[in-house]
Short mmCIF file of C-alpha atoms and ligand atoms in Angstrom, two decimals:
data_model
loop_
_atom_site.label_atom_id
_atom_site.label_comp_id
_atom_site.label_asym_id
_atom_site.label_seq_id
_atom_site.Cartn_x
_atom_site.Cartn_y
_atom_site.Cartn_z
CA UNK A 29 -17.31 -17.58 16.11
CA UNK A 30 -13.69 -17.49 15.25
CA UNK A 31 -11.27 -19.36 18.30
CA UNK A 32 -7.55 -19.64 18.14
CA UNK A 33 -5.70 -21.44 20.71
CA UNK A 34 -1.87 -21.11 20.85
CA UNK A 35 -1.31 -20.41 16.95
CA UNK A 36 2.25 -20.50 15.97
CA UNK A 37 3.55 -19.55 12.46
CA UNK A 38 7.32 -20.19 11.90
CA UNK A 39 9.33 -19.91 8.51
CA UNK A 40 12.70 -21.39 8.78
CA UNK A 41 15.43 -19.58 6.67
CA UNK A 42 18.33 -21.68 6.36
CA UNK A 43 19.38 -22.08 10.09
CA UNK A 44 17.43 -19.36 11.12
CA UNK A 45 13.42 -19.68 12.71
CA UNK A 46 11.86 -16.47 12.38
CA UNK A 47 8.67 -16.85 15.06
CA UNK A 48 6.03 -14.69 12.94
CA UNK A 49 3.47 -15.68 15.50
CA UNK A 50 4.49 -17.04 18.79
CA UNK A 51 2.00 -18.81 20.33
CA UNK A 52 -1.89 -16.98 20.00
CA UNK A 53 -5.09 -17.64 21.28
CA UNK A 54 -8.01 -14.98 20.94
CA UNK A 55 -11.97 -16.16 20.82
CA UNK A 56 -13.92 -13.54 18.10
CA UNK A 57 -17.69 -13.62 19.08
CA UNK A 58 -20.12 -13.51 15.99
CA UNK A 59 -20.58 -9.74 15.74
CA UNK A 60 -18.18 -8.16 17.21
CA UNK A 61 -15.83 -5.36 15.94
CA UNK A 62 -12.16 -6.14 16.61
CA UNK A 63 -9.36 -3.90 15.79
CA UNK A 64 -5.73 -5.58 15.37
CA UNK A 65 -3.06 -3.34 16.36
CA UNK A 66 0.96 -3.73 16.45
CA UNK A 67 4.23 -2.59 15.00
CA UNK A 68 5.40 -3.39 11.53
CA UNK A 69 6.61 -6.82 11.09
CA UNK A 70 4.60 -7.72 14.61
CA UNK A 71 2.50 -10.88 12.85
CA UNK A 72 -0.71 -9.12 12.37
CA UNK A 73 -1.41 -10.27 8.06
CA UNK A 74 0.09 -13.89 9.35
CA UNK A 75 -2.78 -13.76 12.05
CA UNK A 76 -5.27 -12.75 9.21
CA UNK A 77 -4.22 -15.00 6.56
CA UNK A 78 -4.91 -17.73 8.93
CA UNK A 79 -8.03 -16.21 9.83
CA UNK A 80 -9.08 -16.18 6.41
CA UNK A 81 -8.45 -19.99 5.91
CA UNK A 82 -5.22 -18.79 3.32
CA UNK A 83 -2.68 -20.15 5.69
CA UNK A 84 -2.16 -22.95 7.68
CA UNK A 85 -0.25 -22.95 11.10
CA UNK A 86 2.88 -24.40 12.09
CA UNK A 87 0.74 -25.75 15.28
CA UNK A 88 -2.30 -24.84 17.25
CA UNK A 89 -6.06 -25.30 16.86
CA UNK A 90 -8.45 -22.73 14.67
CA UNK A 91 -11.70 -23.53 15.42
CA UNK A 92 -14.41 -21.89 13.08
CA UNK A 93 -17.81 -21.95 13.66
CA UNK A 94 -17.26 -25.14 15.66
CA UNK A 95 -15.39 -26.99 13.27
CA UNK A 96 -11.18 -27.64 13.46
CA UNK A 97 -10.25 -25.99 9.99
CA UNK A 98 -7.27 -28.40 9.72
CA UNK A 99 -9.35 -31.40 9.58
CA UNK A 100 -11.61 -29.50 6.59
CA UNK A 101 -11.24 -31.12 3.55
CA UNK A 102 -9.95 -28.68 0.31
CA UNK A 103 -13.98 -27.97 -1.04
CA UNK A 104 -14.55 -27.60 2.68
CA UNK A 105 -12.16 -25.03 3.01
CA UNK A 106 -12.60 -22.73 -0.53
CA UNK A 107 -16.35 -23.19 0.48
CA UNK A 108 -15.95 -21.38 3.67
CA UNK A 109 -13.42 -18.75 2.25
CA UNK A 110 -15.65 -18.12 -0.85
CA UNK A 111 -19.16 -17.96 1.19
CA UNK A 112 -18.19 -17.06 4.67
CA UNK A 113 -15.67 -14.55 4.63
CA UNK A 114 -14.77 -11.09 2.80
CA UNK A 115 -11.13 -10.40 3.07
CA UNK A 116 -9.59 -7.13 2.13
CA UNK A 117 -5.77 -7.37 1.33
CA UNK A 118 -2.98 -5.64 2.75
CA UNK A 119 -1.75 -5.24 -1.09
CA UNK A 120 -5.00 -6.11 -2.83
CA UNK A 121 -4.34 -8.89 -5.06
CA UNK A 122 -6.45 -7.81 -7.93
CA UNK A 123 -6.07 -9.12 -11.10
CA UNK A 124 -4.06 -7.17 -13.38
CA UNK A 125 -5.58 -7.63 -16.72
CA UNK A 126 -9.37 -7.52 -15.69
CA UNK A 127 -11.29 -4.06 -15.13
CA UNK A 128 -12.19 -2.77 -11.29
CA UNK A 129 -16.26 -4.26 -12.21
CA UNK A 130 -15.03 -7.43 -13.31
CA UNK A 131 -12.37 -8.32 -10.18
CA UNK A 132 -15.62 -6.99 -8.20
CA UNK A 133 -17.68 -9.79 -9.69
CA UNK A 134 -15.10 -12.51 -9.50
CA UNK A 135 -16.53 -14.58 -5.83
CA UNK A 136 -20.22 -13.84 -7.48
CA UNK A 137 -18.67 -16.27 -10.18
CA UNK A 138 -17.92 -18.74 -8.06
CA UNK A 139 -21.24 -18.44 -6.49
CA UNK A 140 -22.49 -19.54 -9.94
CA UNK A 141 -24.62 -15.92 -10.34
CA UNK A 142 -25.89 -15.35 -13.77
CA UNK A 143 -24.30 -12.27 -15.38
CA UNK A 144 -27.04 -9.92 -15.22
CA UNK A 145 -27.79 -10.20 -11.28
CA UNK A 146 -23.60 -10.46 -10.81
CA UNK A 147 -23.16 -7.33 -13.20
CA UNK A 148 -25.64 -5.45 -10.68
CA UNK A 149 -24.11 -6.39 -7.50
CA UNK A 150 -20.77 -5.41 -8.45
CA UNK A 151 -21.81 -2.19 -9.70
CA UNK A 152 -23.34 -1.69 -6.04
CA UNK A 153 -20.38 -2.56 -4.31
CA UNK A 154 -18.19 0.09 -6.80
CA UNK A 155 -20.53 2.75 -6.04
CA UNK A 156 -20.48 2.07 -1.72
CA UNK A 157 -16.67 3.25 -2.53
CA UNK A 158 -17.15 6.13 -4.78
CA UNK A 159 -15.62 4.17 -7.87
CA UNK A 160 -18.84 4.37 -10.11
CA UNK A 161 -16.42 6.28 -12.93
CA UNK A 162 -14.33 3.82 -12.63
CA UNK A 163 -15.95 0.64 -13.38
CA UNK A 164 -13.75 -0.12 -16.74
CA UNK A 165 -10.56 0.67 -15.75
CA UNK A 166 -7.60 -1.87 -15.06
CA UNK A 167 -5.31 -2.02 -11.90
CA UNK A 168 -2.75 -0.25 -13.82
CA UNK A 169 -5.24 2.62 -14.85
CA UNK A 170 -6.38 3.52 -11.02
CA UNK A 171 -4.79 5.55 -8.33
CA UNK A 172 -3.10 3.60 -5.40
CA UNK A 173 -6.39 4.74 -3.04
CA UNK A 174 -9.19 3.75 -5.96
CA UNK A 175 -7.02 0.10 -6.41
CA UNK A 176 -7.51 -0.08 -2.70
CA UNK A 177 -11.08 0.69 -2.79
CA UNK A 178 -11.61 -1.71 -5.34
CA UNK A 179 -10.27 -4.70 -3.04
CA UNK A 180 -13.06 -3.50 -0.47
CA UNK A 181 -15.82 -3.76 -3.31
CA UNK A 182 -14.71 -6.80 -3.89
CA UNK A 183 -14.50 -8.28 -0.37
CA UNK A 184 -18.23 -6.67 0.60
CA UNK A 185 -20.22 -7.61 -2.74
CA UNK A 186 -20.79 -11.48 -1.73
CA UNK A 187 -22.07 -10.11 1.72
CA UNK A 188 -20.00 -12.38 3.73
CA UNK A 189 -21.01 -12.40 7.53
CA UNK A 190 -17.42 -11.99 8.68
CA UNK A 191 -15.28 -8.86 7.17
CA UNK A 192 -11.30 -9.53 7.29
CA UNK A 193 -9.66 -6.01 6.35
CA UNK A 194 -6.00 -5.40 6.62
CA UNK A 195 -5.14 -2.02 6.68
CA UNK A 196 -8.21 -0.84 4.32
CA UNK A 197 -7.48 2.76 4.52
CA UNK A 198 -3.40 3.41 3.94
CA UNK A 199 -3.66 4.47 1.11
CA UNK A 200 -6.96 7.30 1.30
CA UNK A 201 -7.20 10.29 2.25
CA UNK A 202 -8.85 11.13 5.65
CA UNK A 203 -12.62 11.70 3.59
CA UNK A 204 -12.37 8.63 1.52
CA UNK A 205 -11.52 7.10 4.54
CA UNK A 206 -13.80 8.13 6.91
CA UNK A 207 -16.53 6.52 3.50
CA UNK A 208 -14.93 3.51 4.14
CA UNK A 209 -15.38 3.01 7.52
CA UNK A 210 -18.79 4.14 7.40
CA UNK A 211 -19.57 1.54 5.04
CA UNK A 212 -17.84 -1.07 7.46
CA UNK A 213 -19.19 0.26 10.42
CA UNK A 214 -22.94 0.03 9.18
CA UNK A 215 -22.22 -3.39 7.83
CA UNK A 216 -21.16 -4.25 10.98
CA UNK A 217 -24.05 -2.41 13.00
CA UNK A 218 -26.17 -5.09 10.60
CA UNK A 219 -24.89 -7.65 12.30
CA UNK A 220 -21.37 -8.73 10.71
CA UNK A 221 -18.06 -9.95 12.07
CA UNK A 222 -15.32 -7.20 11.64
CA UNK A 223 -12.11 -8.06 12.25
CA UNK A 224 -9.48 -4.61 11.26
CA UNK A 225 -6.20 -4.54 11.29
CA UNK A 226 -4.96 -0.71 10.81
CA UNK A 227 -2.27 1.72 12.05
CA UNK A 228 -4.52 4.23 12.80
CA UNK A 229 -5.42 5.43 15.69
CA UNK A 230 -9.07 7.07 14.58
CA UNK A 231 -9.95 3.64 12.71
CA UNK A 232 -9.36 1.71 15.50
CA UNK A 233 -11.55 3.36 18.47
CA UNK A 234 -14.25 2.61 15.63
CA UNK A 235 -14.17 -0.57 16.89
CA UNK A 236 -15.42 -1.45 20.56
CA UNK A 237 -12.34 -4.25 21.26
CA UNK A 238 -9.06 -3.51 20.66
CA UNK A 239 -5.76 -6.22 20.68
CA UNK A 240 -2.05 -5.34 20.57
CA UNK A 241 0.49 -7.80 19.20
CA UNK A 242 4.15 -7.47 19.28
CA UNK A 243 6.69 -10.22 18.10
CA UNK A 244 4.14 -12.42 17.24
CA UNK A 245 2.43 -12.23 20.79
CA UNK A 246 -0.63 -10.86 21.75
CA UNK A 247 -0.12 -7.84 24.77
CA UNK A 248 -1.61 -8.93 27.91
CA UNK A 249 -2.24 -6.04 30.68
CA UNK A 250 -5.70 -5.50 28.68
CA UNK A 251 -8.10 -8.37 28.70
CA UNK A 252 -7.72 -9.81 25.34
CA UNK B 4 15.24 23.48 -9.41
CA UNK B 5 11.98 22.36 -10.73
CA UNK B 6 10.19 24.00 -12.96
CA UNK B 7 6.88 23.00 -14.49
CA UNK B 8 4.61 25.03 -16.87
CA UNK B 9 0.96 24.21 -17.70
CA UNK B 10 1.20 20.29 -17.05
CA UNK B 11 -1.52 18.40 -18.72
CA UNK B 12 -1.67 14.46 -18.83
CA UNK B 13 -4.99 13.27 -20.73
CA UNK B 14 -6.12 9.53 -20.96
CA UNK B 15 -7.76 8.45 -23.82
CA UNK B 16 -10.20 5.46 -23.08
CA UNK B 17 -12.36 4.69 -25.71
CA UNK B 18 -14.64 7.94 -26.21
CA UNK B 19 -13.88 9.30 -23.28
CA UNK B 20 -10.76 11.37 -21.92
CA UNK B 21 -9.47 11.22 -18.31
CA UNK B 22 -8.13 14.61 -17.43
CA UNK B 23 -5.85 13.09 -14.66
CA UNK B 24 -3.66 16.59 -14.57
CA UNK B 25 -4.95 19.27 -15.95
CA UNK B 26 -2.63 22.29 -16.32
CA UNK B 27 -0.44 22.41 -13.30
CA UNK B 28 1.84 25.25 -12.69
CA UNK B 29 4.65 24.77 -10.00
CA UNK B 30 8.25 25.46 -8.99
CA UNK B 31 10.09 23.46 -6.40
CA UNK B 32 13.42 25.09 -5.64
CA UNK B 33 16.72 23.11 -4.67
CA UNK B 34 16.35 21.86 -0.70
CA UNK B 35 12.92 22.82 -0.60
CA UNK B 36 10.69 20.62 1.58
CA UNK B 37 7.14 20.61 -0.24
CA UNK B 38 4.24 18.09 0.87
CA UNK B 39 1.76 17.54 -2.03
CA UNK B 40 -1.83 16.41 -0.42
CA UNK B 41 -5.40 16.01 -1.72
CA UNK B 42 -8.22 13.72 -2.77
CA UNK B 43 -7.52 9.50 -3.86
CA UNK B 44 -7.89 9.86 -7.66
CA UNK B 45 -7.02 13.31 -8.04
CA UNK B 46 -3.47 13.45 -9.58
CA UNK B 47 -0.95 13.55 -7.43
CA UNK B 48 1.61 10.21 -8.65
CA UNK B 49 0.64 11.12 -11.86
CA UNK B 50 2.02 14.04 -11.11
CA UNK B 51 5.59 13.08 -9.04
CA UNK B 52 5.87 10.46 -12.23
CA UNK B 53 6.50 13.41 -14.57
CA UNK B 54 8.50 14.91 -11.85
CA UNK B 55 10.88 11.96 -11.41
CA UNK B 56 11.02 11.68 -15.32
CA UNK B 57 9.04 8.23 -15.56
CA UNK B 58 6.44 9.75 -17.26
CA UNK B 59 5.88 12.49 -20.11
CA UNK B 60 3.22 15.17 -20.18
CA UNK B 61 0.84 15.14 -23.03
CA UNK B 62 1.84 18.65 -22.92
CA UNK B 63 3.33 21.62 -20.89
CA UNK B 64 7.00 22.32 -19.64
CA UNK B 65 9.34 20.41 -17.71
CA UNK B 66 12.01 21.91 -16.62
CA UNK B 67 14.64 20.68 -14.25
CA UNK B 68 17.99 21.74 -13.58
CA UNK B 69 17.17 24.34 -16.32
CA UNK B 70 17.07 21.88 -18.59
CA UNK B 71 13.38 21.10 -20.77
CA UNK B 72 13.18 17.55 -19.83
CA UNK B 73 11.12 16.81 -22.94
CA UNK B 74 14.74 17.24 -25.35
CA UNK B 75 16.36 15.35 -23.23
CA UNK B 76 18.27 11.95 -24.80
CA UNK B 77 17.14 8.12 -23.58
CA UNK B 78 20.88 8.41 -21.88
CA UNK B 79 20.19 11.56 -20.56
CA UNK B 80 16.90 10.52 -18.87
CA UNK B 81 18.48 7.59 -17.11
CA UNK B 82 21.30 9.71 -16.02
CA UNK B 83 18.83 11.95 -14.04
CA UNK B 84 16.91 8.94 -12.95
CA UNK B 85 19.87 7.30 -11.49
CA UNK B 86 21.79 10.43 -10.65
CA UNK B 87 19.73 13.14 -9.95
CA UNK B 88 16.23 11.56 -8.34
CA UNK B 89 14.97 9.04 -5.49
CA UNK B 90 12.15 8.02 -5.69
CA UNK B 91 9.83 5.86 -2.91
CA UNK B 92 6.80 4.86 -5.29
CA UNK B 93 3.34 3.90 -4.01
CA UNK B 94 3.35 0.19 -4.65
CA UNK B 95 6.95 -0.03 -4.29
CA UNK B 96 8.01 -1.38 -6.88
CA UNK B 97 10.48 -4.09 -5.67
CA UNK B 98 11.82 -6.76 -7.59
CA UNK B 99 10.29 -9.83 -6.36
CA UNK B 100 12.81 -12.63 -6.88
CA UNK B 101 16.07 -10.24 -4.92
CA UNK B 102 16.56 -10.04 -1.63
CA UNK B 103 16.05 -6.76 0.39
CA UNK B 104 19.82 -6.42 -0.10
CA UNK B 105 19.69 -6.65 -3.73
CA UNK B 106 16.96 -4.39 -4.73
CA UNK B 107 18.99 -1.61 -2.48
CA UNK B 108 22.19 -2.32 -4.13
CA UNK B 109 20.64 -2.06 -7.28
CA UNK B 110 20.70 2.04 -7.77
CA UNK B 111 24.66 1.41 -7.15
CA UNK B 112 25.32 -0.96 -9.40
CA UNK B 113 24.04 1.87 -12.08
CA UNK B 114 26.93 3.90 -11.11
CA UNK B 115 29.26 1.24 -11.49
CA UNK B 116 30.21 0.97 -7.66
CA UNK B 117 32.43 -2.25 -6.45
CA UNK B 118 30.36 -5.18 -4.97
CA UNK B 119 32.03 -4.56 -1.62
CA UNK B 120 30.85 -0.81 -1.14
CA UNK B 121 27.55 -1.24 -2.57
CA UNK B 122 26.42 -3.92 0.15
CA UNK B 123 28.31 -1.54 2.90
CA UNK B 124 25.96 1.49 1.63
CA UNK B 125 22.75 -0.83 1.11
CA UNK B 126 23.45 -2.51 4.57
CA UNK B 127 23.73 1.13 6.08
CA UNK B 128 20.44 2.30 4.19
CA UNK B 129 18.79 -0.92 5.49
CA UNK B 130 19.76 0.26 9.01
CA UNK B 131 18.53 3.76 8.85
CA UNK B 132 14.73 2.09 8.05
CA UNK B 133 15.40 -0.97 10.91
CA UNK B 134 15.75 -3.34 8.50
CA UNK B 135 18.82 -5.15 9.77
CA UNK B 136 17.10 -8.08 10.34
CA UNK B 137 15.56 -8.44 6.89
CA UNK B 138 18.46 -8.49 4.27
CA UNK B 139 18.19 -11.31 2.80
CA UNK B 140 14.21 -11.63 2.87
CA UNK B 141 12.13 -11.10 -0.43
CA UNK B 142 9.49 -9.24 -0.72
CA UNK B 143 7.32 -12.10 -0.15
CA UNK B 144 8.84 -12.93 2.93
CA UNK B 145 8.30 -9.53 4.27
CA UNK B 146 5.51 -7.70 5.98
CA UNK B 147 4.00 -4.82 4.14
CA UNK B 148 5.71 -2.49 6.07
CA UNK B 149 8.94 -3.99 5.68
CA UNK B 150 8.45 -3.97 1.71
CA UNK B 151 7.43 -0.17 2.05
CA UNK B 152 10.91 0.19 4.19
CA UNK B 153 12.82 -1.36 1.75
CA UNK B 154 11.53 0.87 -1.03
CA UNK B 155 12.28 3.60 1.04
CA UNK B 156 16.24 2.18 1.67
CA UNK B 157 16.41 2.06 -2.27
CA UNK B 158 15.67 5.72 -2.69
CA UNK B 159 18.25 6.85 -0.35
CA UNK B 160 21.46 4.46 -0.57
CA UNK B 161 22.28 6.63 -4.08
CA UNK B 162 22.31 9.61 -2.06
CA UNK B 163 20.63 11.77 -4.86
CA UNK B 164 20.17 15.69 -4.36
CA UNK B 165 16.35 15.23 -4.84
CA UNK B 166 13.86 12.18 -2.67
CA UNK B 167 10.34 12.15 -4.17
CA UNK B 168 8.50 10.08 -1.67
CA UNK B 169 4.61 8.98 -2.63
CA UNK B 170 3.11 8.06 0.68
CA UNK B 171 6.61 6.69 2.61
CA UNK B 172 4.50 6.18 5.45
CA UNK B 173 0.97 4.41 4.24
CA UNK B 174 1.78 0.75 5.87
CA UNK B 175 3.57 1.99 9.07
CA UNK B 176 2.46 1.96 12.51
CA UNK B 177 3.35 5.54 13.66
CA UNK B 178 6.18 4.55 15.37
CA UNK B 179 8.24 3.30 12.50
CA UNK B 180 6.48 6.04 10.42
CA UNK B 181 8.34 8.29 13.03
CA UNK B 182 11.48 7.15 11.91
CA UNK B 183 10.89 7.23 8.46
CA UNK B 184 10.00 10.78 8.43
CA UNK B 185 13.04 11.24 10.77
CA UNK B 186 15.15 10.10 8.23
CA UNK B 187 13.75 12.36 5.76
CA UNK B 188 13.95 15.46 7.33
CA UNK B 189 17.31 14.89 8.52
CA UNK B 190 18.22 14.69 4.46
CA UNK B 191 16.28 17.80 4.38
CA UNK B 192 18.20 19.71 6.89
CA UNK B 193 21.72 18.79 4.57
CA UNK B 194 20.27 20.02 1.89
CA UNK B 195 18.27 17.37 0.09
CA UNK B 196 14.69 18.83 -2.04
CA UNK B 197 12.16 16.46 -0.63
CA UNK B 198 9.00 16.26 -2.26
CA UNK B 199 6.34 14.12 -0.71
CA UNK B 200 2.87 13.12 -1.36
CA UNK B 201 1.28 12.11 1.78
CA UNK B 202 -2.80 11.65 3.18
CA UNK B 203 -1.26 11.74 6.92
CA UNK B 204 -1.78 15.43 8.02
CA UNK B 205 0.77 14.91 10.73
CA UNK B 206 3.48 14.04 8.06
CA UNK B 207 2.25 17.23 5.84
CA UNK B 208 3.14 19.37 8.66
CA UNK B 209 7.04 18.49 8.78
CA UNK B 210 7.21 20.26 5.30
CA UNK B 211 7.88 23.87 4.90
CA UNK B 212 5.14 24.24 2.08
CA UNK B 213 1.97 22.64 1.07
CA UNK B 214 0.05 22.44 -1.55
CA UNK B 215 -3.78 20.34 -2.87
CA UNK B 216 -4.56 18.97 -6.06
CA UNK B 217 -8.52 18.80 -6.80
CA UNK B 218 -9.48 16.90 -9.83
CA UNK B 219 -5.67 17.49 -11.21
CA UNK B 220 -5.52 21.27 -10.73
CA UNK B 221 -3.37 22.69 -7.96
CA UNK B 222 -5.91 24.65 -5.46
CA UNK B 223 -5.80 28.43 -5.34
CA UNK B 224 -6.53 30.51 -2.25
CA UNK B 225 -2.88 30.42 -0.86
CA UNK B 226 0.57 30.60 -2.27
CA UNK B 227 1.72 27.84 -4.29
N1 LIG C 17 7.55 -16.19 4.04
C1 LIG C 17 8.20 -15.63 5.09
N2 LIG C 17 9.44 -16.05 5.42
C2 LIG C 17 10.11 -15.50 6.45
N3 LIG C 17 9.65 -14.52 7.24
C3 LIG C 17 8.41 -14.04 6.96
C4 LIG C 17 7.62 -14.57 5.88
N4 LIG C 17 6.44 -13.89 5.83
C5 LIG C 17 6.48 -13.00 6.84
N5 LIG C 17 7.66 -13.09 7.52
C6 LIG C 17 8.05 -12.29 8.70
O1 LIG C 17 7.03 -12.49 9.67
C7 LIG C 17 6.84 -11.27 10.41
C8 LIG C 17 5.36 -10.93 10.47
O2 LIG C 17 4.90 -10.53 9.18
P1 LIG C 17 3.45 -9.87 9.00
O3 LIG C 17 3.26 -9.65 7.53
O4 LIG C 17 2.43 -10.68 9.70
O5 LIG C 17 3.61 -8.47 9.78
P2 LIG C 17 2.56 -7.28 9.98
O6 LIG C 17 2.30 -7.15 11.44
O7 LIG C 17 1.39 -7.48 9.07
O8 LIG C 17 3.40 -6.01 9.51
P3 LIG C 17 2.97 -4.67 8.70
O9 LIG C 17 2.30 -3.79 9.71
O10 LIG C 17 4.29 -4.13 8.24
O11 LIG C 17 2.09 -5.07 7.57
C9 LIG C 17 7.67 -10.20 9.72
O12 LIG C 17 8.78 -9.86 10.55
C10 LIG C 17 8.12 -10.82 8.41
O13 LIG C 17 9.43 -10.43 8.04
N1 LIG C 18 -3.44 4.69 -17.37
C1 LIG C 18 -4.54 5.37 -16.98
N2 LIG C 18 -5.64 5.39 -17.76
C2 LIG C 18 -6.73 6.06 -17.38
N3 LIG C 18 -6.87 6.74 -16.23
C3 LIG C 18 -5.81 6.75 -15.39
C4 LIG C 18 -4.59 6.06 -15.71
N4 LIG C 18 -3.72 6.24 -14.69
C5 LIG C 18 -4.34 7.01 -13.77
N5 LIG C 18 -5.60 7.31 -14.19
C6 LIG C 18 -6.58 8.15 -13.50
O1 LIG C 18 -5.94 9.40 -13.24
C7 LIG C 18 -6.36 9.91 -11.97
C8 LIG C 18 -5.16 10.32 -11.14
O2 LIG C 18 -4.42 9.19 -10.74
P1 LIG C 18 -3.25 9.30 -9.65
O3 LIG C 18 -2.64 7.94 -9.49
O4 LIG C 18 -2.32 10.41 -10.02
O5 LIG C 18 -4.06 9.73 -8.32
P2 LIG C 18 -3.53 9.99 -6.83
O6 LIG C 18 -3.82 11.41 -6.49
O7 LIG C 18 -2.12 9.53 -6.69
O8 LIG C 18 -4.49 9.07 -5.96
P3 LIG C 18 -4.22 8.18 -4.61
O9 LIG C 18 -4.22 9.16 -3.50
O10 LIG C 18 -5.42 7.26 -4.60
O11 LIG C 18 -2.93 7.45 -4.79
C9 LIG C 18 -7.19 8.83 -11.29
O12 LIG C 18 -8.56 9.21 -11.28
C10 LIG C 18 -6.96 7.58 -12.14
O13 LIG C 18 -8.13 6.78 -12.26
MG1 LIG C 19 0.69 -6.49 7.39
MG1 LIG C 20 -1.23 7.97 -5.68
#
């Protein structure tokens, strides 16, 4: 259970604030499939990243699973990022000088797997995204779309019960895409929190709750 | 006019040899509008690389402006780079400690053009993306979409006679991706070559011509 009561992110810029989010609050039942919609620049990775326990806000409450995530202590926090949620990045963040298997078995490490059993989960994961030719290759030595796809293997393989994907299909074409979602769409038909932010139209009706935010607001006219 | 003859680009990785392009055969004539589609993984920046001179062919003819690119000089090279060629890459390729400002001004500053002028034609290519809130952000401090809109700024403030644009319009909600592709095809219609790789069907059908790449081979059964 994810709730959010009147988030606000601000960066101040010399004498400028720029708002990024202005004041959120959304409740996201254990389960459910929520698509994130909004302009460019509307707040939607700011809403994630705090989400995802990678950013803190400026003020409000995040409430996760029933406990204030500000008052969570540092192991407290990497424990529930590393454990509780999968997050797939707007631009990836793999790292460069490691092969597509071995970013996909980097939160088994911190799960203290043994090799063999990580080696095996990862390879799983690759192959749910069509990138089983692809296990060796570095960042720099994959497409744009198989880089993408390797962020997803990477945020499904600890089987996290809440999925955090921003914009996990910009950069496939409509049949890798359409794999994708199938993949997320059975995960979450098992049982798993999806949370999607994506610009398209077709990914989003995938989802049975959709939310619109623009300058850092959520739309009402909609129950949200 | 572009001109290219048997195109091959083979990866060596270990034993094994990645056949990312694999004899391609196409001409692109000056002011041309030609979307390039297919597959994730199946050649298609590999290809606009050796296009926008950024990349050589392991073998096969380049040859643009009747010109074989492969006896060109280092100084010729950058002169078609700078000169002749924008280019909108995939991951953008912004430099991450400069300002939005900056990394638009920095095609000018090639070409030797007073400080003054260069920030009057990177403010105005800024503008044409919506970007005039954003100058003096870095990339950090920008939303994904706003990094892609910057890339885009860069390719067009030089004013070049040819825009290769790999997906422009991956991390845009269609509404900005409107305008993008507004912007495009009004360079088109003055007589701009625009050559753009794109998985959005919608943005495909703007260009005069199509054509797929399978498994780096253009696909036959229409004209190319
Ligand atoms: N570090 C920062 N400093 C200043 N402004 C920032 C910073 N990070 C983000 N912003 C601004 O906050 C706003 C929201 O950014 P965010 O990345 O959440 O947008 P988004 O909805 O994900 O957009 P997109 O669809 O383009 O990915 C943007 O206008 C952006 O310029
Ligand atoms: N340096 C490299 N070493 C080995 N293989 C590579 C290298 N660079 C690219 N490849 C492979 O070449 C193929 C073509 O890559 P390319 O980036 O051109 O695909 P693409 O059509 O642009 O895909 P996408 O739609 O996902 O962006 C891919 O299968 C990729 O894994
Ligand atoms: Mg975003
Ligand atoms: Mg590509």
């Amino acid at each position: 259970m994810i709730q959010l009561e009147n988030i606000r992110k601000t960066y101040k810029m010399g004498e400028i604030e720029v708002h990024a989010l202005d004041g959120i609050s959304l409740v996201i039942s254990q389960g459910e499939a929520l698509a994130i919609v909004g302009p460019s620049g509307s707040g939607k990775s700011t809403l994630m990243n705090i989400i995802g326990c990678l950013d803190t806000p400026t003020s409000g409450n995040y409430i996760l699973n029933g406990r204030e995530v500000s008052r969570l202590s540092k192991n407290e926090l990497a424990e529930a990022r590393n454990t509780q949620i999968g997050f797939i990045f707007q631009s990836y963040n793999l790292l460069p000088r490691q092969t597509a298997l071995e970013n996909v078995e980097l939160p088994l490490i911190y799960r203290g797997l043994p090799g063999k059993i990580r080696r095996e989960y990862a390879v799983a994961a690759l192959e749910m995204v069509g990138l089983t030719g692809r296990l060796h290759h570095r960042p720099t030595e994959l497409s744009g779309g198989q880089q993408q796809r390797v962020a997803i293997a990477r945020a499904l393989v600890g089987d996290s019960p809440v999925i955090l994907a921003d914009e996990p299909t910009g950069n496939l074409d409509s049949a890798s895409g359409r794999e994708v979602m199938n993949v997320l769409t059975k995960l979450h038909s098992q049982g798993k929190t999806l949370v999607l932010i994506t610009h398209d139209p077709n990914v989003a009706k995938l989802c049975e709750r959709q939310v619109r935010i623009i300058d850092g607001r959520l739309e009402t006219g909609g129950a949200n």
